[in-house]
XYZ file of C-alpha atoms in Angstrom:
390
model
C 8.067 -11.005 51.184
C 7.946 -7.662 54.046
C 3.960 -7.648 54.119
C 1.388 -9.609 52.922
C -2.241 -8.654 53.617
C -5.671 -10.642 53.897
C -9.129 -8.898 53.480
C -10.815 -10.952 56.251
C -14.047 -11.536 58.490
C -13.780 -13.644 60.854
C -17.418 -13.901 61.809
C -16.073 -15.677 63.858
C -12.507 -16.598 63.261
C -12.148 -20.304 63.235
C -9.298 -23.072 62.608
C -9.764 -22.281 58.549
C -8.978 -18.809 59.508
C -5.567 -19.869 61.418
C -4.994 -22.606 58.353
C -5.072 -19.174 56.113
C -2.700 -17.061 58.613
C -0.420 -20.143 58.441
C 0.204 -20.482 54.691
C 1.060 -16.620 54.420
C 3.464 -16.573 57.471
C 5.075 -19.716 56.512
C 4.531 -20.598 52.829
C 4.944 -17.154 51.876
C 7.082 -16.117 53.937
C 5.103 -12.855 55.327
C 7.658 -11.111 57.355
C 4.009 -8.970 58.603
C 0.582 -9.926 57.957
C -1.559 -6.620 57.901
C -5.472 -7.475 57.966
C -7.964 -5.342 56.511
C -11.080 -6.505 58.263
C -14.618 -5.865 58.260
C -16.276 -3.970 61.379
C -20.096 -4.598 63.001
C -21.331 -5.143 59.703
C -20.479 -8.050 57.335
C -20.809 -8.587 53.184
C -24.237 -10.644 53.165
C -25.914 -7.466 54.805
C -26.144 -9.092 58.454
C -24.113 -7.931 61.985
C -21.602 -9.567 63.027
C -21.062 -12.220 66.087
C -18.718 -9.856 67.522
C -17.615 -6.479 67.382
C -15.019 -5.716 65.755
C -12.765 -5.140 68.616
C -13.451 -8.133 70.130
C -12.653 -9.333 66.427
C -9.235 -7.869 65.577
C -7.765 -8.337 68.964
C -8.425 -12.327 68.304
C -7.161 -11.570 64.961
C -3.742 -10.433 66.473
C -3.630 -13.514 68.983
C -3.885 -15.768 65.226
C -0.630 -14.103 63.967
C -1.722 -10.515 62.447
C 0.390 -7.835 63.120
C -1.821 -4.661 62.258
C -5.863 -5.312 61.869
C -7.088 -1.962 59.836
C -11.077 -1.909 59.708
C -13.067 -2.233 56.149
C -14.710 0.929 56.281
C -18.535 -0.220 56.669
C -19.672 1.348 53.281
C -17.630 -1.158 51.493
C -17.599 -4.073 54.519
C -21.860 -4.054 53.324
C -21.306 -3.696 49.588
C -21.812 -6.350 46.271
C -18.215 -8.619 45.518
C -17.051 -5.948 43.722
C -17.476 -3.132 45.611
C -15.761 -4.723 48.781
C -12.655 -5.833 47.109
C -12.794 -2.201 45.471
C -12.719 -0.578 48.805
C -10.128 -2.904 50.577
C -7.521 -2.920 47.802
C -8.137 0.836 47.604
C -7.001 1.440 51.734
C -4.149 -1.297 51.007
C -2.858 0.764 48.082
C -2.983 3.976 49.673
C -1.466 2.936 52.550
C 1.866 2.032 50.241
C 1.975 -1.768 51.139
C 4.834 -3.420 48.459
C 4.092 -7.075 49.020
C 1.457 -9.097 48.156
C -2.591 -9.760 49.211
C -3.478 -13.503 49.813
C -7.426 -14.623 49.267
C -9.027 -17.874 49.989
C -10.435 -19.847 46.969
C -12.843 -22.953 45.714
C -10.162 -23.681 42.344
C -7.957 -21.945 40.044
C -4.699 -20.371 39.926
C -2.894 -17.288 40.084
C -2.613 -17.067 36.169
C -6.290 -17.893 35.431
C -7.110 -15.125 38.228
C -5.092 -12.345 36.085
C -6.259 -13.748 32.773
C -9.793 -13.323 33.337
C -9.425 -9.569 35.489
C -7.411 -8.453 32.695
C -9.971 -9.319 29.837
C -12.903 -8.045 32.054
C -11.275 -5.010 32.692
C -11.356 -4.050 29.111
C -14.544 -2.912 28.761
C -15.077 -2.485 25.082
C -18.078 -1.043 23.194
C -18.205 -4.489 22.044
C -17.818 -6.086 26.066
C -20.678 -3.352 27.140
C -22.935 -4.690 24.409
C -23.071 -8.066 24.822
C -22.797 -7.452 28.858
C -26.082 -5.674 28.314
C -27.597 -8.765 26.404
C -26.495 -11.176 29.075
C -27.930 -8.769 31.991
C -31.232 -9.255 30.592
C -31.228 -12.857 30.989
C -31.295 -12.123 34.741
C -28.112 -13.753 35.422
C -25.369 -12.771 37.718
C -23.152 -10.326 37.118
C -20.145 -12.294 37.143
C -21.552 -14.773 34.837
C -22.860 -12.360 32.625
C -19.424 -10.437 32.199
C -18.119 -14.179 31.556
C -20.538 -15.066 28.886
C -19.761 -11.652 27.313
C -16.182 -12.194 26.938
C -17.043 -15.710 26.018
C -19.381 -14.431 22.769
C -16.783 -12.383 21.611
C -13.846 -15.037 21.551
C -12.134 -15.579 24.702
C -12.743 -19.164 24.871
C -9.318 -19.825 26.753
C -10.666 -18.145 30.271
C -11.134 -20.868 33.057
C -15.004 -20.465 33.830
C -15.028 -22.107 37.553
C -13.413 -18.797 38.484
C -16.999 -17.485 38.003
C -18.972 -20.380 39.732
C -17.924 -20.111 43.716
C -18.305 -17.423 45.618
C -14.503 -17.022 46.909
C -13.305 -17.128 43.518
C -15.518 -14.005 42.530
C -14.162 -12.244 45.478
C -10.453 -13.435 44.225
C -11.344 -12.257 40.857
C -12.134 -8.691 42.462
C -9.296 -8.553 44.096
C -7.226 -8.925 40.738
C -9.567 -6.716 39.308
C -9.223 -4.020 41.608
C -5.246 -3.940 42.116
C -5.156 -4.354 38.175
C -6.446 -1.006 38.305
C -4.612 0.470 40.494
C -0.842 2.275 39.850
C 0.506 0.198 43.358
C 0.226 -3.248 42.140
C 0.291 -6.199 45.162
C 0.895 -9.475 43.976
C -1.565 -11.976 44.208
C -1.997 -15.189 46.087
C -4.740 -17.808 45.615
C -5.095 -20.100 47.892
C -7.384 -23.193 48.025
C -9.721 -23.523 50.593
C -11.223 -26.372 52.264
C -15.100 -27.091 51.800
C -18.302 -24.709 50.868
C -17.941 -21.339 53.174
C -22.035 -21.555 52.443
C -22.358 -24.776 53.956
C -24.421 -24.622 56.869
C -23.660 -28.314 58.521
C -20.623 -28.608 60.689
C -17.655 -30.624 59.089
C -15.174 -33.035 60.885
C -12.594 -31.130 61.091
C -13.137 -27.029 59.789
C -15.975 -26.072 59.045
C -17.375 -22.651 57.489
C -18.256 -19.455 59.358
C -21.565 -19.695 58.382
C -22.872 -23.332 60.248
C -20.895 -21.913 62.540
C -23.164 -18.688 63.305
C -26.425 -20.796 62.650
C -25.192 -22.874 65.698
C -24.417 -19.809 67.976
C -28.149 -18.322 66.633
C -29.729 -20.917 67.667
C -27.962 -21.029 70.783
C -26.120 -24.113 70.422
C -22.641 -22.926 70.925
C -21.034 -26.141 72.849
C -21.056 -27.788 69.501
C -18.585 -25.563 67.763
C -16.266 -25.273 70.438
C -13.539 -27.583 69.189
C -14.114 -25.420 65.911
C -12.698 -22.568 67.270
C -9.478 -21.262 68.706
C -10.015 -21.248 72.508
C -9.712 -17.090 72.854
C -12.843 -17.334 70.179
C -14.767 -19.455 72.000
C -13.800 -17.830 75.417
C -15.314 -14.204 73.742
C -18.343 -15.414 72.385
C -21.614 -13.785 73.569
C -25.191 -14.409 72.673
C -26.080 -13.835 69.220
C -27.395 -10.078 69.244
C -30.701 -10.641 66.749
C -33.085 -7.523 68.175
C -31.123 -5.759 65.332
C -33.602 -8.010 62.770
C -36.654 -5.547 64.222
C -34.655 -2.069 64.161
C -33.667 -2.853 60.598
C -37.898 -3.768 59.718
C -38.479 -0.433 61.657
C -36.284 1.641 59.488
C -37.494 0.118 56.446
C -40.809 0.648 57.536
C -40.165 4.718 57.768
C -37.867 5.584 55.003
C -39.844 7.069 51.827
C -39.894 5.414 49.035
C -37.430 7.745 47.256
C -34.717 7.513 49.631
C -34.843 3.911 49.169
C -34.414 4.065 45.301
C -30.875 5.873 46.189
C -29.575 2.793 48.522
C -26.477 0.976 46.392
C -28.032 -2.326 44.370
C -31.599 -0.554 45.059
C -32.367 -0.921 40.985
C -34.922 -1.742 38.626
C -37.524 -0.419 41.093
C -36.593 -3.003 43.884
C -37.237 -0.188 46.018
C -41.426 -0.734 45.631
C -41.201 -3.868 45.760
C -39.987 -3.747 49.224
C -42.041 -1.047 50.492
C -44.996 -2.965 49.714
C -43.981 -6.175 51.380
C -42.102 -4.928 54.397
C -45.530 -4.397 56.511
C -47.136 -7.492 56.411
C -43.264 -9.266 56.719
C -42.626 -8.462 60.092
C -40.007 -11.458 60.270
C -36.649 -10.283 59.078
C -36.456 -13.639 57.733
C -39.958 -13.792 56.036
C -39.527 -10.425 54.573
C -35.946 -11.500 53.256
C -37.166 -14.332 52.004
C -40.530 -12.685 50.169
C -38.727 -9.856 48.546
C -35.850 -12.375 47.405
C -36.632 -13.860 43.809
C -33.862 -15.602 41.406
C -32.796 -11.920 40.539
C -32.195 -10.293 43.531
C -30.290 -12.823 45.646
C -31.282 -13.378 49.932
C -27.976 -11.773 50.578
C -28.167 -8.891 48.221
C -31.755 -8.229 49.905
C -29.679 -7.649 53.081
C -27.574 -5.690 51.926
C -30.153 -3.284 50.236
C -31.872 -3.435 54.443
C -28.609 -2.991 56.036
C -27.759 0.163 53.985
C -31.050 1.691 54.533
C -30.471 1.078 58.287
C -26.849 2.646 58.015
C -27.672 5.168 55.533
C -25.277 4.153 52.709
C -26.422 5.422 49.150
C -24.982 4.479 46.075
C -23.471 8.157 45.703
C -21.611 7.908 48.853
C -19.898 4.590 48.061
C -18.736 6.530 44.465
C -17.313 9.326 46.350
C -15.741 7.201 48.925
C -13.829 5.324 45.734
C -12.824 7.922 43.985
C -11.465 10.496 47.584
C -8.824 10.110 49.589
C -9.801 8.481 52.967
C -8.630 6.700 55.985
C -7.296 3.781 57.700
C -8.456 3.195 61.100
C -6.302 0.935 62.885
C -8.609 -1.730 65.363
C -5.755 -3.520 66.671
C -2.085 -3.755 66.988
C 0.552 -6.666 68.013
C 2.885 -4.852 70.916
C 5.653 -6.527 69.638
C 4.815 -4.855 66.107
C 4.577 -0.953 67.084
C 7.335 -0.447 64.405
C 5.024 -1.440 61.475
C 2.792 0.621 62.749
C 4.954 3.541 62.768
C 6.302 2.622 58.666
C 3.259 2.362 57.919
C 1.913 5.872 59.356
C 5.102 7.723 57.782
C 4.386 5.642 54.156
C 0.603 6.597 54.235
C -1.111 8.197 51.789
C -3.982 8.401 53.539
C -4.621 9.628 57.682
C -3.966 6.661 59.725
C -6.179 6.839 62.929
C -5.434 5.447 66.161
C -6.735 7.573 68.423
C -9.462 10.430 68.507
C -7.176 13.570 67.683
C -6.293 11.516 63.940
C -9.721 12.738 63.316
C -8.637 16.162 62.386
C -6.709 15.239 59.301
C -10.358 13.325 57.288
C -11.163 15.485 55.125
C -15.624 15.627 54.130
C -15.870 12.497 51.960
C -13.772 10.568 54.724
C -15.253 12.340 57.668
C -18.743 11.082 55.723
C -17.566 7.644 55.886
C -16.431 7.729 59.142
C -19.450 8.914 60.509
C -21.095 5.640 59.033
C -18.505 3.557 60.695
C -19.442 5.055 64.080
C -23.404 5.055 63.835
C -22.634 1.463 62.902
C -20.870 0.867 66.308
C -23.457 2.827 67.924
C -26.358 0.398 66.744
C -24.054 -2.493 67.293
C -23.573 -1.130 70.935
C -27.660 -0.087 71.014
C -28.676 -3.903 70.217
C -25.856 -5.618 72.291
C -26.187 -3.610 74.960
C -22.214 -3.203 75.117
C -20.253 0.543 75.340
C -17.699 0.406 72.719
C -15.847 3.577 71.909
C -15.283 4.076 68.016
C -11.809 5.715 68.823
C -10.192 2.717 70.669
C -7.686 0.698 69.279
C -6.348 -2.342 70.667
C -2.738 -3.274 71.650
C -2.163 -6.930 72.196
């Protein structure tokens, strides 16, 4: 296989990520590895532990040939939009090859079968889905139950019971909806990515971040490549006050335009934000069984960055761009090949921005704003138009 791609946050890059990269290089025989990586904010609605340029550089040191930023509007969205955005960028780049993603269970055929069934949204399916959603369960679970109620008894229910499986399913659904059909390669991963305790060999990024936030960086050294550990800086927690301040000053009607802010959730946030000046306390108070902590966090981050559902919809349908964060010096020919094949502008230097159309420019401005805010709370001075050559 010439090109293999993966979608990652590397927040931070750890030994489990190295295992994934080695699998793509050795087991899948990928000649070149393309990483679509989240920028300065992540899918949980959190700020990244290191800026996107440092993390992209580490990805190249770990074996990537090219690192392309997943636009912020997708990187901070729910699993479905996150996956659609990543697959959209890969498809528009014209990459021929595969997408490899980590999962807790299930094989390639199981993901293809369930994705195909979920993409077939008949009237009967939509009616059954509405009934399931009224029970207050997750969207993935509701869709599976709807399919099951319509007689689909052979589908693998384990796929919708684990977060990485759900994301892998969304990648597969998105790929089946495009004309450029990438192959999918699920790779079984070790451990639970939500586990907050450090494990013996490979531990989760969540557990690493917990120790980093607590100022216990020395305890995570053995779980990280040397170059990642050496690049660690104090976690930029000042962002939490900025997020709360913005939520206080945002009008309720404007907050209602945010992605996933439905069913009057904006009123709940506005009612609680003034009396909960601690970010973690606010999240805890707003969250319910129906509105998860991650969903509330994503809404607050979208509010900070000015990401609306309308903008996401336009970005999913209009031409965007591929912002190159880092390139392996020995793989510059790969970049040249992608530039030649790509149906969208490939951004390497500031002058490339002149090729952006209206929606793409709005999308890029969100990336630039996220970079400016990261600089503010971290004390750094990273140029949005920078590309790292390693």
